[in-house]
XYZ file of C-alpha atoms in Angstrom:
329
model
C -3.238 -20.144 9.696
C -4.119 -18.901 6.119
C -2.362 -21.302 4.094
C -2.912 -21.859 0.212
C -2.229 -24.525 -2.055
C 0.927 -23.647 -3.289
C 2.283 -23.341 0.485
C 2.257 -19.814 0.952
C 1.206 -18.366 4.750
C -0.010 -15.169 4.871
C 0.879 -13.363 7.950
C 0.593 -9.591 6.689
C -2.666 -8.218 6.389
C -3.404 -5.039 4.518
C -6.841 -3.433 5.897
C -8.468 -0.589 3.473
C -10.121 2.057 6.341
C -12.044 4.143 3.372
C -11.922 4.043 -0.368
C -12.102 7.969 -0.333
C -9.062 9.981 -1.222
C -8.276 13.867 -0.885
C -6.024 13.549 -4.000
C -6.936 12.824 -7.749
C -3.487 10.989 -8.824
C -3.550 10.638 -12.753
C -2.410 7.144 -12.276
C -4.985 6.140 -9.620
C -8.593 7.879 -10.285
C -10.669 10.464 -12.532
C -10.139 14.154 -11.779
C -13.887 13.736 -10.841
C -13.421 11.126 -8.342
C -15.051 7.834 -8.292
C -18.815 6.675 -6.965
C -17.976 6.234 -3.242
C -19.042 3.587 -1.380
C -22.263 4.418 0.882
C -21.754 4.716 4.810
C -23.758 1.403 5.141
C -21.862 -0.571 3.177
C -18.232 0.204 5.050
C -17.199 -1.629 7.961
C -17.695 0.211 11.299
C -14.715 0.552 13.592
C -15.947 -2.260 15.772
C -16.181 -4.580 12.812
C -12.633 -3.692 11.461
C -11.326 -4.532 15.002
C -13.046 -7.485 15.530
C -11.812 -8.924 12.008
C -8.246 -7.658 12.620
C -8.782 -9.657 16.058
C -9.513 -12.796 14.469
C -6.726 -12.521 11.913
C -4.199 -12.271 14.888
C -5.389 -14.515 17.371
C -6.956 -17.372 15.232
C -5.067 -17.175 11.941
C -1.391 -16.191 12.477
C -1.362 -12.285 11.253
C 1.248 -10.734 12.519
C 1.493 -7.434 10.581
C -1.477 -5.078 10.013
C -1.194 -2.174 7.424
C -3.919 0.435 7.402
C -4.580 1.566 3.474
C -7.232 3.594 1.574
C -8.137 5.477 -0.367
C -6.676 7.743 1.907
C -6.813 5.804 5.911
C -6.199 9.289 7.776
C -9.627 10.265 6.600
C -10.834 7.514 8.786
C -12.649 9.554 11.667
C -11.808 6.703 13.868
C -8.231 5.543 12.932
C -6.427 6.623 16.252
C -9.068 4.683 18.288
C -8.708 1.575 15.907
C -4.812 1.827 16.161
C -5.121 2.102 19.892
C -7.474 -0.957 20.147
C -5.560 -3.204 17.802
C -2.146 -2.223 20.050
C -3.560 -3.547 22.700
C -4.383 -7.172 21.235
C -2.024 -10.240 22.252
C -0.060 -11.093 20.567
C 0.560 -7.442 19.306
C 0.838 -7.246 15.789
C 3.182 -4.760 14.236
C 1.079 -1.812 12.318
C 1.876 0.515 9.891
C -0.009 2.975 7.533
C 0.306 3.836 4.101
C -0.740 7.549 3.357
C -0.393 10.563 1.136
C 0.858 12.368 4.082
C -0.826 15.401 3.644
C -3.050 14.810 7.164
C -0.087 13.305 8.970
C 1.417 16.691 10.466
C -2.051 17.060 12.696
C -1.898 13.111 13.441
C 1.364 11.517 13.490
C 2.018 12.203 17.353
C -1.431 10.951 18.344
C -0.918 7.794 15.808
C 2.124 7.003 17.467
C 1.088 7.430 20.926
C -1.665 4.866 19.994
C 0.549 2.251 19.137
C 1.437 2.619 15.364
C 5.000 1.567 14.565
C 5.612 3.350 11.227
C 4.261 5.089 7.870
C 4.694 4.676 4.168
C 4.283 7.783 2.470
C 3.376 8.499 -1.233
C 5.355 11.144 -2.894
C 6.342 11.157 -6.675
C 8.314 14.242 -7.026
C 10.156 17.051 -5.614
C 8.823 19.677 -8.056
C 5.861 21.498 -6.615
C 4.463 22.100 -10.159
C 4.805 18.380 -11.194
C 2.868 17.368 -8.065
C 0.211 19.465 -8.396
C -0.003 17.809 -12.330
C 0.120 14.401 -11.083
C -2.632 14.782 -8.133
C -4.457 17.429 -9.518
C -3.968 19.163 -5.946
C -1.504 21.789 -4.734
C -0.400 20.039 -1.522
C 3.448 19.367 -1.755
C 4.073 21.399 1.058
C 1.482 19.402 3.434
C 3.291 16.058 2.378
C 6.659 17.157 3.143
C 5.453 18.502 6.578
C 3.285 15.567 7.221
C 6.689 13.262 6.613
C 8.908 15.593 8.983
C 6.195 15.130 11.631
C 6.212 11.432 11.355
C 9.814 11.395 11.693
C 9.793 13.719 14.535
C 7.161 11.386 16.073
C 9.348 8.169 16.123
C 7.126 6.680 13.319
C 10.349 5.291 11.697
C 11.989 4.073 9.311
C 9.417 6.605 7.380
C 9.259 4.835 3.599
C 8.629 6.894 0.827
C 7.051 5.143 -2.064
C 7.332 6.925 -5.535
C 5.971 6.370 -9.124
C 7.571 7.533 -12.109
C 5.305 8.700 -15.048
C 6.900 9.271 -18.695
C 6.927 12.693 -19.127
C 6.578 14.111 -16.045
C 8.854 12.946 -13.551
C 10.608 10.213 -14.994
C 14.039 12.289 -14.764
C 13.614 12.734 -10.946
C 14.854 9.169 -9.547
C 18.546 10.276 -8.620
C 17.253 13.479 -7.146
C 14.512 11.938 -5.379
C 17.349 9.417 -3.900
C 19.555 12.021 -2.767
C 16.796 13.933 -1.045
C 15.245 10.844 0.624
C 19.329 9.772 1.787
C 19.785 13.626 2.823
C 16.576 13.522 5.047
C 17.141 10.083 6.410
C 13.971 8.397 4.960
C 13.778 4.977 3.083
C 12.988 5.335 -0.733
C 10.868 2.735 -2.543
C 10.216 3.080 -6.423
C 7.278 1.433 -7.493
C 6.569 0.336 -11.071
C 3.420 1.974 -12.371
C 0.472 -0.646 -12.097
C -3.029 -0.453 -13.535
C -4.771 0.797 -10.951
C -6.629 3.912 -12.888
C -10.346 3.174 -13.060
C -10.099 5.479 -16.403
C -8.149 2.213 -17.663
C -5.449 4.656 -19.006
C -2.321 2.325 -18.117
C -0.136 0.984 -21.101
C 2.300 -1.616 -20.511
C 4.509 -0.486 -23.373
C 4.704 3.512 -21.762
C 5.728 2.379 -18.205
C 8.863 3.042 -16.308
C 10.295 -0.446 -15.800
C 12.503 -1.358 -12.840
C 15.410 -1.410 -15.424
C 14.733 1.873 -16.356
C 14.651 3.394 -12.737
C 18.051 1.557 -12.093
C 19.820 2.646 -15.159
C 18.709 6.312 -13.641
C 19.915 5.913 -10.617
C 23.094 4.372 -11.385
C 24.317 7.852 -13.463
C 24.844 9.316 -9.802
C 25.092 6.457 -7.355
C 26.739 2.893 -7.154
C 24.170 0.177 -6.618
C 24.980 -3.198 -4.880
C 22.042 -5.837 -4.689
C 21.320 -6.964 -1.208
C 21.035 -10.954 -1.059
C 17.966 -12.976 -1.415
C 18.042 -13.729 2.046
C 17.684 -10.195 3.004
C 14.619 -9.876 0.936
C 12.420 -12.377 2.286
C 8.559 -12.101 1.289
C 9.445 -8.010 1.172
C 7.704 -6.858 -2.801
C 11.014 -4.697 -2.960
C 14.352 -5.610 -4.001
C 16.756 -3.205 -2.187
C 20.077 -2.037 -3.326
C 22.713 -0.586 -1.145
C 23.592 3.062 -2.358
C 27.735 3.564 -2.574
C 28.432 1.128 -0.239
C 26.088 1.863 2.686
C 24.255 1.955 5.252
C 21.555 3.647 2.927
C 19.885 1.512 0.768
C 16.700 1.937 -2.401
C 14.235 -0.258 -3.174
C 12.441 -0.995 -6.236
C 9.230 -2.739 -6.336
C 8.688 -4.278 -9.736
C 5.141 -5.831 -9.719
C 4.749 -5.713 -13.524
C 8.187 -6.661 -14.932
C 9.630 -8.989 -12.105
C 6.400 -10.120 -10.013
C 7.048 -11.299 -6.566
C 4.181 -13.797 -6.375
C 5.952 -16.899 -5.282
C 7.097 -15.230 -1.912
C 3.763 -13.387 -1.072
C 2.423 -13.248 2.316
C -0.605 -11.076 1.965
C -4.174 -10.956 2.667
C -6.365 -8.303 2.159
C -9.742 -6.756 3.587
C -11.505 -3.841 1.901
C -13.131 -1.184 3.234
C -16.493 -2.838 2.868
C -15.577 -5.892 4.264
C -14.548 -8.489 1.540
C -11.411 -10.692 1.735
C -9.161 -10.211 -1.373
C -6.192 -12.882 -1.794
C -4.665 -10.513 -4.235
C -4.463 -6.808 -5.098
C -5.340 -7.944 -8.613
C -7.895 -10.724 -7.745
C -11.159 -10.413 -9.711
C -12.858 -12.376 -6.804
C -13.578 -11.853 -3.357
C -15.240 -13.122 -0.414
C -17.492 -11.452 2.075
C -16.855 -11.191 5.632
C -19.157 -8.293 6.423
C -22.333 -10.743 5.673
C -20.866 -13.168 8.387
C -20.223 -10.147 11.157
C -23.527 -8.406 10.678
C -25.274 -12.250 10.924
C -23.680 -12.560 14.150
C -21.633 -15.257 13.272
C -19.255 -16.515 15.628
C -15.551 -15.791 15.272
C -14.438 -19.408 14.516
C -16.962 -19.312 11.666
C -15.673 -16.340 10.170
C -12.044 -17.615 10.767
C -13.192 -20.260 8.490
C -14.720 -18.343 5.652
C -11.232 -16.473 5.696
C -9.324 -19.462 5.563
C -11.126 -21.308 2.402
C -10.634 -17.871 0.624
C -6.966 -17.990 1.014
C -6.762 -21.734 0.130
C -7.986 -20.675 -3.171
C -5.463 -18.021 -3.813
C -3.973 -18.095 -7.451
C -0.249 -18.853 -8.164
C 0.276 -15.285 -9.437
C -1.213 -11.950 -9.956
C -1.307 -12.021 -13.749
C 0.560 -8.456 -14.307
C 2.972 -10.522 -16.091
C 0.707 -11.527 -18.800
C 0.748 -9.018 -21.718
C -3.419 -9.404 -22.133
C -3.642 -8.653 -18.324
C -6.734 -6.294 -17.896
C -7.419 -4.518 -14.920
C -10.635 -5.557 -12.658
C -13.833 -3.613 -12.632
C -13.621 -3.144 -9.106
C -12.482 0.377 -7.857
C -8.857 0.063 -6.665
C -9.257 2.879 -4.082
C -11.269 0.640 -1.826
C -9.237 -2.269 -1.705
C -5.727 -0.668 -0.736
C -2.319 -0.587 -1.419
């Protein structure tokens, strides 16, 4: 079990498979990209599967989310999913992606055992997409989402970040579109994830702003706290149901008290929080032939020291220096 001093138990593992991405979203990384991890620093497929096996069989993890960077850029992704699907007990498995490569991989990922996908899409306007991501790939994302739906990787969840002066007027349109397409939409407050340190708290679109915009067109009814559990999104029933919309208010309404996540970076470090400034090295233990029990104990000790909160609710919060693309969302 991965328990901390506040009594929280981590059962949800986020695994970053690569720090690389084929988009250059303005709120994530500079146009020229970042200094990528060297290949020897990255975990191998075997090392990833071994750590997930330890997490599932020794530490009580029941859910695994593959992230990046962009996880579809990982050559061995389908094989990793297939091997993890064979674990006993079998974890629920999902993938967070920008959707560009989903059209060609969705069916194979479903056949390998992936349960569902989260796709990032911030706008319905191709020209705004190009401005936000610095790439002209809007149609590829839409095609990828449709392929995921057709393959049965459902519910297809759509993650949208609203940026002032770019897409901050699109919340109602995005929700109407998601309902028509059968996708589950979640808005995420912009977080300090950009390597160029351009995030400003006083300029972000807040959860309150998002809900106010949505209510210009829809009637929203809050779900009960019992429905939310440890999920990061507050969910709202739209026009009496059955459709819902989620809002992840990481900055203005942190949900740290219910956090059930543990994170594994692309180079084999345990992170207790997306915004933690400390990491615990598992790669060294793996490559020194440490037995599973030793690796599991290192992981337990790392999670025992998890802090009470992310610090995002502190106005003086500063983004850690570690590139977020290697950590995963």
